[in-house]
Coordinates of C-alpha atoms (C1' of nucleotides) in Angstrom, one line a residue:
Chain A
X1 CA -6.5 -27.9 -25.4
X2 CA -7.8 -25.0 -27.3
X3 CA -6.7 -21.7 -25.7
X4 CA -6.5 -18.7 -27.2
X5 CA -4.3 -16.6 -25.4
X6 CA -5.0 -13.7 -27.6
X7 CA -8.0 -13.0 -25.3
X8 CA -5.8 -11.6 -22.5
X9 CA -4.2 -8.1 -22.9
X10 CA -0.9 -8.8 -23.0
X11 CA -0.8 -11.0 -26.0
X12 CA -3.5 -9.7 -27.7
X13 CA -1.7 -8.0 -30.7
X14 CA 0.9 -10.5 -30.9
X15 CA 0.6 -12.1 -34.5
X16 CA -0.2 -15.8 -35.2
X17 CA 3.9 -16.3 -35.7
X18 CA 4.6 -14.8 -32.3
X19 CA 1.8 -16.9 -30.8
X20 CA 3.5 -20.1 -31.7
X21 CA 7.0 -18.8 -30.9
X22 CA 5.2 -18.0 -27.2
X23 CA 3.8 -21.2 -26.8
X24 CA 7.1 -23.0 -27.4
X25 CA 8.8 -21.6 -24.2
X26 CA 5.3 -22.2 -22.4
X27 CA 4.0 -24.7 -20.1
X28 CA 0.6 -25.4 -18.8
X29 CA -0.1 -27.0 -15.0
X30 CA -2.9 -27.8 -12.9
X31 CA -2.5 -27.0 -9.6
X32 CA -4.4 -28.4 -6.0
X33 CA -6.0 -26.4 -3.3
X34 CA -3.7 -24.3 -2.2
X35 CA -0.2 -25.2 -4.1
X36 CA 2.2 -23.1 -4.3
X37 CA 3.7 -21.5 -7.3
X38 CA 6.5 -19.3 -6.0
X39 CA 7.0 -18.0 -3.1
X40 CA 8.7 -14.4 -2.3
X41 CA 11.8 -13.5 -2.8
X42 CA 12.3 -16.4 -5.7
X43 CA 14.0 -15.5 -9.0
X44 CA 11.6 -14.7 -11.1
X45 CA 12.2 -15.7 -14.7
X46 CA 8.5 -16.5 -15.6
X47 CA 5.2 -15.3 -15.4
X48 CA 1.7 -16.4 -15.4
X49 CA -1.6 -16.8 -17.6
X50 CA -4.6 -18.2 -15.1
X51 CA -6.7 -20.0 -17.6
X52 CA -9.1 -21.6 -14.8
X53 CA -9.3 -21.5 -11.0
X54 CA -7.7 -18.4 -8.9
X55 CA -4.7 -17.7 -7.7
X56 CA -3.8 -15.3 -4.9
X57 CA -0.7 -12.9 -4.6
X58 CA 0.1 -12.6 -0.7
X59 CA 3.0 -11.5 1.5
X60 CA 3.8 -12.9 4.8
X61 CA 4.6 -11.4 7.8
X62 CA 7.5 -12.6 10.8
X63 CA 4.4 -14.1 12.6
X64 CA 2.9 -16.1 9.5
X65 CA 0.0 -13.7 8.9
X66 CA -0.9 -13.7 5.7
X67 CA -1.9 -10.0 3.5
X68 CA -3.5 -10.7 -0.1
X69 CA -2.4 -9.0 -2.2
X70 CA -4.5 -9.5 -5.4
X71 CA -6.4 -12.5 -6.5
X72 CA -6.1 -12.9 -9.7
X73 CA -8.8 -14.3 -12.1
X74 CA -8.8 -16.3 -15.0
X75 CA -8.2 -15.2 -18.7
X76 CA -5.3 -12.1 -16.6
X77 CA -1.5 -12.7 -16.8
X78 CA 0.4 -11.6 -13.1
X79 CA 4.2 -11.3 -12.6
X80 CA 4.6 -10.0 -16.4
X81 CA 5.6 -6.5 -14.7
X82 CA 8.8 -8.1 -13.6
X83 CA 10.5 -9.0 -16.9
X84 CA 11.7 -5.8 -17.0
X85 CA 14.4 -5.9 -14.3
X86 CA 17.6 -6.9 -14.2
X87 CA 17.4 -9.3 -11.2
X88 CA 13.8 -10.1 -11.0
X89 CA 12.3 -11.7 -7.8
X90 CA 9.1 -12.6 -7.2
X91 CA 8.0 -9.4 -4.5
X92 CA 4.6 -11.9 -3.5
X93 CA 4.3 -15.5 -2.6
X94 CA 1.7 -17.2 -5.2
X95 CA -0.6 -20.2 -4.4
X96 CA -3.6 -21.7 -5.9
X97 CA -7.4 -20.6 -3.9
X98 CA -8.9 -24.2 -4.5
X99 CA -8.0 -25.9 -8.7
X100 CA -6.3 -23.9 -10.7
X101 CA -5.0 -24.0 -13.9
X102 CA -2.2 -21.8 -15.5
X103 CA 0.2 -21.3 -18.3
X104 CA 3.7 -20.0 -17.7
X105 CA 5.8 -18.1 -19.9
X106 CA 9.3 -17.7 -20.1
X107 CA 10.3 -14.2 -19.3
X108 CA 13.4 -14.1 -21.2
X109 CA 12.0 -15.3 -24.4
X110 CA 9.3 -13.4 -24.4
X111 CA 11.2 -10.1 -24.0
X112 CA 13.2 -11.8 -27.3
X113 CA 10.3 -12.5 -29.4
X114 CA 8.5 -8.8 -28.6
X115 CA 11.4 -7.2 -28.4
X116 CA 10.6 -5.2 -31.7
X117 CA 7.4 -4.9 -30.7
X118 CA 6.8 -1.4 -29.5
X119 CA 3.1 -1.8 -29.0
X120 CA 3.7 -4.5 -27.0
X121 CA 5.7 -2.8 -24.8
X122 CA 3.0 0.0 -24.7
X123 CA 0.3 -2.6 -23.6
X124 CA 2.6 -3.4 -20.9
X125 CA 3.0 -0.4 -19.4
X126 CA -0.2 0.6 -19.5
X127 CA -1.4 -2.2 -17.5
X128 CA 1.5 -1.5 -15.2
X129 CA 0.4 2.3 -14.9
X130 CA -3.2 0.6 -13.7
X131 CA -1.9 -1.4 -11.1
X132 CA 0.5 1.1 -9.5
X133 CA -3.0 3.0 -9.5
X134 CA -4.4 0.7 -7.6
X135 CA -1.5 0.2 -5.5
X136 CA -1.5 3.3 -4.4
X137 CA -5.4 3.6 -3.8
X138 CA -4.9 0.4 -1.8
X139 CA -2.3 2.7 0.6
X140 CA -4.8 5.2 1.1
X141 CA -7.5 2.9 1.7
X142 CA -5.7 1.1 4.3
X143 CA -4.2 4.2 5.9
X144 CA -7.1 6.9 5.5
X145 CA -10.3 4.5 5.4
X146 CA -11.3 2.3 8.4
X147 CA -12.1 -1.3 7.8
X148 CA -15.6 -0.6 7.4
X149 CA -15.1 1.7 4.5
X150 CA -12.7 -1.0 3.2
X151 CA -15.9 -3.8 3.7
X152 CA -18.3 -1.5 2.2
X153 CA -16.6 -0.8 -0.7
X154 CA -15.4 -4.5 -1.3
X155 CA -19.1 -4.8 -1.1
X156 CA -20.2 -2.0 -3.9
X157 CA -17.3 -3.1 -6.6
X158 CA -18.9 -6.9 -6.1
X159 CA -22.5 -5.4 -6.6
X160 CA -21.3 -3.3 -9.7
X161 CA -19.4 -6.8 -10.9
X162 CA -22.5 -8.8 -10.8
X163 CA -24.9 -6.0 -11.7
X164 CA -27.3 -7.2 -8.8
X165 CA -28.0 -6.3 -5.3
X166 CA -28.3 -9.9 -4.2
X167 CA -25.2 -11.9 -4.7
X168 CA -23.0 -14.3 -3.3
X169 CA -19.5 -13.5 -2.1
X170 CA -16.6 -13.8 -4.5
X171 CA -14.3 -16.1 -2.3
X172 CA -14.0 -17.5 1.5
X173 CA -14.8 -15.0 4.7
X174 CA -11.5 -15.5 5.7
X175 CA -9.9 -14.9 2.2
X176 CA -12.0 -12.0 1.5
X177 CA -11.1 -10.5 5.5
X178 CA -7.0 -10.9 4.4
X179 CA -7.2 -9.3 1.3
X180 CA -8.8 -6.4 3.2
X181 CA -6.2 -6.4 5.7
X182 CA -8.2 -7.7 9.0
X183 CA -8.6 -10.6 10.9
X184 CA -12.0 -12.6 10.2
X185 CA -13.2 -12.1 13.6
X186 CA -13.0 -8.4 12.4
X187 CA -14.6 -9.3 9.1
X188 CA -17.6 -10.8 10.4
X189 CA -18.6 -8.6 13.1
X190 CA -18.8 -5.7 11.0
X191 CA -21.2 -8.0 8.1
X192 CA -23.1 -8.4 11.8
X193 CA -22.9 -4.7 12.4
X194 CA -23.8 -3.8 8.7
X195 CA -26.7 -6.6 8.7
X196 CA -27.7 -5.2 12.4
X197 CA -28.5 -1.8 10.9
X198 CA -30.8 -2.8 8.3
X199 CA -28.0 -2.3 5.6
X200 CA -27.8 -5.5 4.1
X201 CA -29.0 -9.4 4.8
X202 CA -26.8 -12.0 5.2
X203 CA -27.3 -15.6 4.9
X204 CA -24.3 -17.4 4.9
X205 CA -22.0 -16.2 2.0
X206 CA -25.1 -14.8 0.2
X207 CA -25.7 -11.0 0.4
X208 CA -28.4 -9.5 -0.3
X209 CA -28.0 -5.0 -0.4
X210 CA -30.8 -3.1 1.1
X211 CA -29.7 0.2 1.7
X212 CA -27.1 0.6 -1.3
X213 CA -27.0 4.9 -0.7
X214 CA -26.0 4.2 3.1
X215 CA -23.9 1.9 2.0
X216 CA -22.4 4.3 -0.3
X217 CA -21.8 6.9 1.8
X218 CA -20.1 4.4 4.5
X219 CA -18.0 3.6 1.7
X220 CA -17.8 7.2 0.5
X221 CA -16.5 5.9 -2.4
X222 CA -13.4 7.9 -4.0
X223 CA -15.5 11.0 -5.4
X224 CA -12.2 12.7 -5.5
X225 CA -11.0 10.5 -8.5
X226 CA -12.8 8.5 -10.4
X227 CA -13.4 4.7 -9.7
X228 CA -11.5 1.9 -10.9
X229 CA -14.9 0.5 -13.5
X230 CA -14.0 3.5 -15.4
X231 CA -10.7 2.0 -16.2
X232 CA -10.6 1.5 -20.1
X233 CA -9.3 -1.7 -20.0
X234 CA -11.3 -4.6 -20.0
X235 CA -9.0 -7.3 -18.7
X236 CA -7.3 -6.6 -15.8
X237 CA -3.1 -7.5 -15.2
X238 CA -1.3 -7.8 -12.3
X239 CA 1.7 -7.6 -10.5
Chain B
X1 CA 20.7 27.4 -16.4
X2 CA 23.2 24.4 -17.4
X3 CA 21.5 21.1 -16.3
X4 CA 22.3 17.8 -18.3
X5 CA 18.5 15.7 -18.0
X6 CA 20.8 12.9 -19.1
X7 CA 22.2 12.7 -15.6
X8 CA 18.2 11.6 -14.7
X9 CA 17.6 7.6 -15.3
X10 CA 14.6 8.1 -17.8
X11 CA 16.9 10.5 -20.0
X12 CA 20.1 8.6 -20.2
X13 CA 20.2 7.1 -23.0
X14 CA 18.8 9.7 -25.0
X15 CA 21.3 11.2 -27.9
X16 CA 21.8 14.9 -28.4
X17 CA 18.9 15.3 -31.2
X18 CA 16.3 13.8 -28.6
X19 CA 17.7 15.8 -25.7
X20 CA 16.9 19.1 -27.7
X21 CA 13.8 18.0 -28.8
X22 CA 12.3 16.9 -25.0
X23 CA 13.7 20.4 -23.6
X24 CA 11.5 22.2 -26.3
X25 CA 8.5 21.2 -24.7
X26 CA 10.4 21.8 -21.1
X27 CA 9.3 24.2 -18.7
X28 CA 10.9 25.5 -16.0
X29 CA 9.6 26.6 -12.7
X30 CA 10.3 27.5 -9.1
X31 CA 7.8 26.6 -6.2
X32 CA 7.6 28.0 -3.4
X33 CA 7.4 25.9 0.2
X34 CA 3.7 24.3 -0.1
X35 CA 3.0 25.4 -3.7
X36 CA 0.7 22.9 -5.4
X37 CA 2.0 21.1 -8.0
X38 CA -0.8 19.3 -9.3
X39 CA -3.7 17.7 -7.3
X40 CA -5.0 13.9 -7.7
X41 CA -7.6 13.4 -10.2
X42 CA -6.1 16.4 -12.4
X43 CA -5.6 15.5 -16.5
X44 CA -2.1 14.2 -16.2
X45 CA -0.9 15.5 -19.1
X46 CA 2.8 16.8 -17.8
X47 CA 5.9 14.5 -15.8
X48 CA 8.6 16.3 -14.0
X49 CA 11.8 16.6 -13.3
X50 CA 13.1 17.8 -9.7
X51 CA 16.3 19.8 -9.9
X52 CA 16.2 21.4 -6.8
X53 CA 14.3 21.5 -3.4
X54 CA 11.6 18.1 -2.7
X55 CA 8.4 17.6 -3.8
X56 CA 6.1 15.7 -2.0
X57 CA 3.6 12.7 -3.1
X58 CA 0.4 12.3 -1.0
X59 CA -3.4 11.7 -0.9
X60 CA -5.8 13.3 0.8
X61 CA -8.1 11.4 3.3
X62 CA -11.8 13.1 3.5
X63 CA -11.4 14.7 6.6
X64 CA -8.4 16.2 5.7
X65 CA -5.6 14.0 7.0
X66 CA -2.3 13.3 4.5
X67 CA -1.1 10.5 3.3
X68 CA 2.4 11.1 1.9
X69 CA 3.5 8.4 -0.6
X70 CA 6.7 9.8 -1.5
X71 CA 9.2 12.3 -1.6
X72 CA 11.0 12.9 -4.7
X73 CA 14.4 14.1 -4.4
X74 CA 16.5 16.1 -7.0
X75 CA 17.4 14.5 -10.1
X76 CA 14.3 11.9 -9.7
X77 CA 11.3 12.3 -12.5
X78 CA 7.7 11.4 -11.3
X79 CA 4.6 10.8 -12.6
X80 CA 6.2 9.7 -16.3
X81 CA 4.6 6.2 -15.8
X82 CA 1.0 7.9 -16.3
X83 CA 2.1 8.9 -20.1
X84 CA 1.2 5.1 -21.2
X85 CA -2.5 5.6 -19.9
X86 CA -5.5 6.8 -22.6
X87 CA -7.0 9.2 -19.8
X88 CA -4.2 9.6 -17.6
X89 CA -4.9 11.4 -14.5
X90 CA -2.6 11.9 -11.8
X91 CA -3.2 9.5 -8.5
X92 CA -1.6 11.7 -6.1
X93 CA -1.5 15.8 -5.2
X94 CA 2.2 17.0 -5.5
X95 CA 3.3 20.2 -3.8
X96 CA 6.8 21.9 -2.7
X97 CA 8.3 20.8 0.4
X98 CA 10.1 23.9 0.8
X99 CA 11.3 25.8 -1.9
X100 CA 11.5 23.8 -5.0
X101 CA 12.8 23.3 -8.8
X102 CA 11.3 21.5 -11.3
X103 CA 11.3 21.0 -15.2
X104 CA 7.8 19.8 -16.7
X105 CA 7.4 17.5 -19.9
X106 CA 5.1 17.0 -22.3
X107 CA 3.8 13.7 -21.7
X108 CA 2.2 13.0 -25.4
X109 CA 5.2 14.9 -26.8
X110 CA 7.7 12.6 -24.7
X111 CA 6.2 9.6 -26.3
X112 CA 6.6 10.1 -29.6
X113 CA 10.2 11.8 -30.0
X114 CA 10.6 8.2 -27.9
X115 CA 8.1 6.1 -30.2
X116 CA 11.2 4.8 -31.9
X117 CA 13.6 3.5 -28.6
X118 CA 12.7 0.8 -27.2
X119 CA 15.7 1.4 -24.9
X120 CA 13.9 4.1 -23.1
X121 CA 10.6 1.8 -22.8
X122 CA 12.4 -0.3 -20.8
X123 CA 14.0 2.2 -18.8
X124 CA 10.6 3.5 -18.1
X125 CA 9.7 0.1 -17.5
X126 CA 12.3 -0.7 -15.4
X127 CA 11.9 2.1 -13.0
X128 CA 7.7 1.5 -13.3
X129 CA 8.8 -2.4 -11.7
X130 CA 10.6 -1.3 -8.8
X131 CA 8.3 1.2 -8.3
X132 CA 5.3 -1.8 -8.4
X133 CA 8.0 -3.5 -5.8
X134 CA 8.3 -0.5 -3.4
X135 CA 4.5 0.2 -3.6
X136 CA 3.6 -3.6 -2.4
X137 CA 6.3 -3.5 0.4
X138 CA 4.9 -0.4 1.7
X139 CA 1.4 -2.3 1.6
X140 CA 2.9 -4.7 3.8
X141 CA 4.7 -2.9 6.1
X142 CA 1.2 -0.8 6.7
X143 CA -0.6 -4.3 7.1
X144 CA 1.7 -6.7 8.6
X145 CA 4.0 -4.2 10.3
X146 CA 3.6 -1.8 13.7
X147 CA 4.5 1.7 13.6
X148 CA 7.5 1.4 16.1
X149 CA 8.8 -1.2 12.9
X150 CA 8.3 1.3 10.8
X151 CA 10.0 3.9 11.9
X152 CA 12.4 1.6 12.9
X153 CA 13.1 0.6 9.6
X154 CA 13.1 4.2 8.7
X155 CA 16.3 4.7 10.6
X156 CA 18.3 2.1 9.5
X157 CA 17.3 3.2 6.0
X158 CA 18.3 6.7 6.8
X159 CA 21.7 5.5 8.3
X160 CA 22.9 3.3 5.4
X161 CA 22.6 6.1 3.2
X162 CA 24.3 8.4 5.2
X163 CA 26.7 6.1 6.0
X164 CA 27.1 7.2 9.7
X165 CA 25.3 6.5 12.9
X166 CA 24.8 9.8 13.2
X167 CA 22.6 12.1 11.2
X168 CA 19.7 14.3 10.9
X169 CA 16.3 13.3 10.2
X170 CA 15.8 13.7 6.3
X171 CA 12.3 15.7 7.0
X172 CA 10.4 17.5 9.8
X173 CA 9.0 15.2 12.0
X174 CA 5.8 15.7 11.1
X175 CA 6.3 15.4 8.0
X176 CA 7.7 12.2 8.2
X177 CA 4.9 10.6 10.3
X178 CA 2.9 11.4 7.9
X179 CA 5.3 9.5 5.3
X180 CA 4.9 6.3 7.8
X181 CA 1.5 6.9 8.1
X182 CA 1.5 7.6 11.8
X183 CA 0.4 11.1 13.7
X184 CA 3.0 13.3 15.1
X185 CA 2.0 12.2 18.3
X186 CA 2.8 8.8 17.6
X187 CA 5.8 9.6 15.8
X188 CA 6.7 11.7 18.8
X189 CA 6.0 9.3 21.8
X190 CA 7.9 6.1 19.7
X191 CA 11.3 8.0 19.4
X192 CA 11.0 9.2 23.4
X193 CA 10.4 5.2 23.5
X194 CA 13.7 3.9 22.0
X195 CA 15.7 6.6 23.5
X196 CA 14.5 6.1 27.0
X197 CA 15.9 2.3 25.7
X198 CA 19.2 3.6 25.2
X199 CA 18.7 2.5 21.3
X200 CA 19.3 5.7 20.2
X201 CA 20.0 9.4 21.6
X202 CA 18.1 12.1 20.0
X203 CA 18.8 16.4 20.2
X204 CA 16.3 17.8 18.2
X205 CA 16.6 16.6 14.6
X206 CA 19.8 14.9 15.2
X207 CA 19.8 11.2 16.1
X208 CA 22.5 8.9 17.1
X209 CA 21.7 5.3 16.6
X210 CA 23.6 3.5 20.0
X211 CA 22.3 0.0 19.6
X212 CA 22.2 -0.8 16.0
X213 CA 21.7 -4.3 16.1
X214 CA 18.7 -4.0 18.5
X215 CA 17.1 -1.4 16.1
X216 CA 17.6 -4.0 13.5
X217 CA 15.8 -6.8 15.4
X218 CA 13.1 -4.6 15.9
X219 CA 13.1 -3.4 12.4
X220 CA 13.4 -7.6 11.5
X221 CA 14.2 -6.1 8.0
X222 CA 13.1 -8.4 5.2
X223 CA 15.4 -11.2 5.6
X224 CA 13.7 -12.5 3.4
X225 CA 13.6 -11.0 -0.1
X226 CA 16.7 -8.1 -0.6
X227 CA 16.9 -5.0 0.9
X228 CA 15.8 -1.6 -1.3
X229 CA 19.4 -0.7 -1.2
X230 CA 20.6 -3.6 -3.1
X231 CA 18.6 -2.2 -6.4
X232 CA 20.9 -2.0 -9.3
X233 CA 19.5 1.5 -9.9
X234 CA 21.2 5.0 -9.4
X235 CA 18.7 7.5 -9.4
X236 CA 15.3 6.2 -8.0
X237 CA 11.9 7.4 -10.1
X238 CA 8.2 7.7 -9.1
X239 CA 4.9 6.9 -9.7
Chain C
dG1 C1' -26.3 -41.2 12.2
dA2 C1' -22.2 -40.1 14.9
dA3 C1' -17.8 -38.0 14.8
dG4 C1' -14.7 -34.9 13.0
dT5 C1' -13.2 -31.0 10.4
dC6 C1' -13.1 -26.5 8.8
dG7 C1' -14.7 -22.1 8.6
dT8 C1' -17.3 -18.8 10.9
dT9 C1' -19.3 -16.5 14.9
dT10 C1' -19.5 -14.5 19.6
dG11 C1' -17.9 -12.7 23.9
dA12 C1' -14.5 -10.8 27.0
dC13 C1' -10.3 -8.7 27.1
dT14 C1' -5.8 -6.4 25.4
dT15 C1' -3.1 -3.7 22.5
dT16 C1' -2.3 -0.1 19.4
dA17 C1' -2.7 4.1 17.7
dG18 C1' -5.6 8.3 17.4
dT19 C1' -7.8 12.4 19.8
dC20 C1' -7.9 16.3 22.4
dA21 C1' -6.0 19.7 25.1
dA22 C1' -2.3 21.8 27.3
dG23 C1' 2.5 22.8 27.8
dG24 C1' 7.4 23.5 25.9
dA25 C1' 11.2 24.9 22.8
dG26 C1' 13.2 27.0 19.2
dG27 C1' 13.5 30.5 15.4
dG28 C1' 12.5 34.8 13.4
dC29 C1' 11.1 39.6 14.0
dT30 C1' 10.5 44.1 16.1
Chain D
dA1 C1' 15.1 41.3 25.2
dG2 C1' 10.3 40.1 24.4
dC3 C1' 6.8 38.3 21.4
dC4 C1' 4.8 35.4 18.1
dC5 C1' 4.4 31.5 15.5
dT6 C1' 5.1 27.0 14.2
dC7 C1' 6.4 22.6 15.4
dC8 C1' 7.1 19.2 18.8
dT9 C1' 6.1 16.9 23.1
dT10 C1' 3.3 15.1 27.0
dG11 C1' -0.5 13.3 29.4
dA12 C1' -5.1 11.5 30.0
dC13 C1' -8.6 9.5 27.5
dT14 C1' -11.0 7.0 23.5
dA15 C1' -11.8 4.2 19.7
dA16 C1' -10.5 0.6 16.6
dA17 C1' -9.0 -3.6 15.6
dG18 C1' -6.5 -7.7 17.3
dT19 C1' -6.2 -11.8 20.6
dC20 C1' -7.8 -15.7 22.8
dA21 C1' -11.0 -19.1 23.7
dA22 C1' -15.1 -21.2 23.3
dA23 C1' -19.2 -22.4 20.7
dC24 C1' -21.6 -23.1 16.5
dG25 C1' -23.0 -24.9 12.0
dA26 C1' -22.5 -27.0 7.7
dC27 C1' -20.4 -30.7 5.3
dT28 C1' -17.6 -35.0 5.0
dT29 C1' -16.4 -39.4 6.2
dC30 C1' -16.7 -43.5 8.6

DNA sequence: GAAGTCGTTTGACTTTAGTCAAGGAGGGCT
DNA sequence: AGCCCTCCTTGACTAAAGTCAAACGACTTC
């Protein structure tokens, strides 16, 4: 068991001392298809370093539909935004997308043992000042963009990701249509429509881009204000 | 010109030494209804203090349609969570709604009279969290939620914090649909809807909420995780 | 290899909210 | 008062996405 958790943003200044004092209050589990970890509206008193698998943030509505809110990949910390607040809860239910592995923290101690720490705090916040970014892009997107924009640039970010125009999808049709805030049914009839229209080729979950300036422009991708890849930071946090 | 910035959350626990320092790199201004304030993807270089009037938080859709995100009412700073970003750059346009006050801060200058108080971090922190929280129930309502639900929940918001079932609406209408992302139209036909329910009578901007409990089962406020209201926090911030 | 399961697709239909265009209603101004 | 202007309302229509139900296909499991 050989983790360095150095290599995510949030620890990575911490000294070798305060890396040890960390792991005491930590714990590592594995979790199964689809666990959960903590459900919304739980007191929230630690948070989270995926080391393998996914995990995905979602809310639930009165009728059991389900909105994602972030999936978050290994080797990024989510719900360290919280340790901040007096009462924390957990605003997101949290449950493992297939294996998963992750370490938990102890809020509380952690606060303690960076608590003179300035930079730490300045990490912190910076990530936090990134996701409220792209919490507020997400509004827009879901209340100025139609779900084909939405699909199209889901579709462009995974291109620039992988650096190819043939690639497979980064998670389950139905995953992939609730964290863009539509029903599958929805999801796969505009792939058909896109595919229809000589945009792209789909063969199962493989995609393969054709016409990546139409595509573009469907997506008409935030010219206004520079995209999210330009974001210094290498490792994204959450929550 | 007598205004005490302590009485705003960010500035509370500065001293006197601090307080004269921040003001000397203060600026005040008066806007006029509509002014621009800033417009997203500008260098956010500046935060702000409202002492009079409200300034509103929105995004821009391509063909021309607002989003607003928030209204900022006196004695609320916004856009001090960008100051912990290396190229901050503001994520929303700001601009007078209605006559307006404001005091702007030097963002870089803020930081380092603070770079010492880790109280304030976590002030700034603190207010960045609920921010996070309010950001990601908003993405929920807009996904999981109907309009009528949302301006349902609108109401009731309104009336607990006026403490009376009868008030005026805190905005022009239109204005406010925007805020719930609806059109006027929308806005419009749903309030003609619950009146013609005997839910509530309406006379122009004044509403009179007759059948609380039934706007609260169509509201089905978030049993589940704490209402906004119960935050421990005074004086709400932004962005 | 048959049966079953899960995720995806397809089609027909419904619901919701947006669009467009026309008609009020109120407030300020002359 | 009369006019203008802005904001709000109303109605008829359209478009977008959701719903329901059935079929399909790939992959296990027996």
């Amino acid at each position: 068991m050989n983790i360095d958790i150095r290599s995510a943003h949030l620890f990575s200044s911490l000294n070798d001392h305060q890396v040890e004092q960390v792991l005491e209050s930590s714990h590592i589990s594995t979790l199964k298809d689809g666990e959960a970890l903590f459900e919304t509206g739980d007191d929230a008193n630690r948070f989270f370093l995926v080391i393998g698998g996914q995990i995905k943030l979602f809310r639930v509505s009165s009728n059991g539909d389900q909105k994602i809110i972030d999936i978050i990949q290994p080797g990024n910390t989510f719900a360290e935004a919280l340790m901040f607040m007096e009462h924390p809860i957990y605003p997101v239910s949290a449950e493992a997308l297939g294996p998963a592995r992750i370490i938990s923290f102890d809020s509380k101690r952690f606060l303690h043992i960076l608590s003179g720490s300035i930079e730490v705090c300045f990490r912190i916040m910076g990530t936090m000042s990134q996701r409220l970014r792209g919490l507020i892009k997400e509004i827009d997107d879901l209340t100025l963009q139609s779900a084909t924009t939405r699909m199209c640039a889901m579709l462009l970010r995974r291109m620039d990701e992988v650096g190819m125009s043939r690639f497979a999808l980064p998670a389950a049709k139905g995953v992939l249509a609730a964290r863009l805030s539509m029903k599958p049914e929805t999801f796969s009839r505009i792939l058909q429509n896109l595919s229809s229209k000589n945009i792209l080729r789909l063969k199962g979950s493989e995609i393969e881009i054709i016409d990546e300036s139409l595509l573009r422009s469907l997506a008409h991708v935030e010219s206004i204000y520079g995209l999210e890849p330009e974001m210094p930071c290498r490792v994204r946090s959450s929550l």
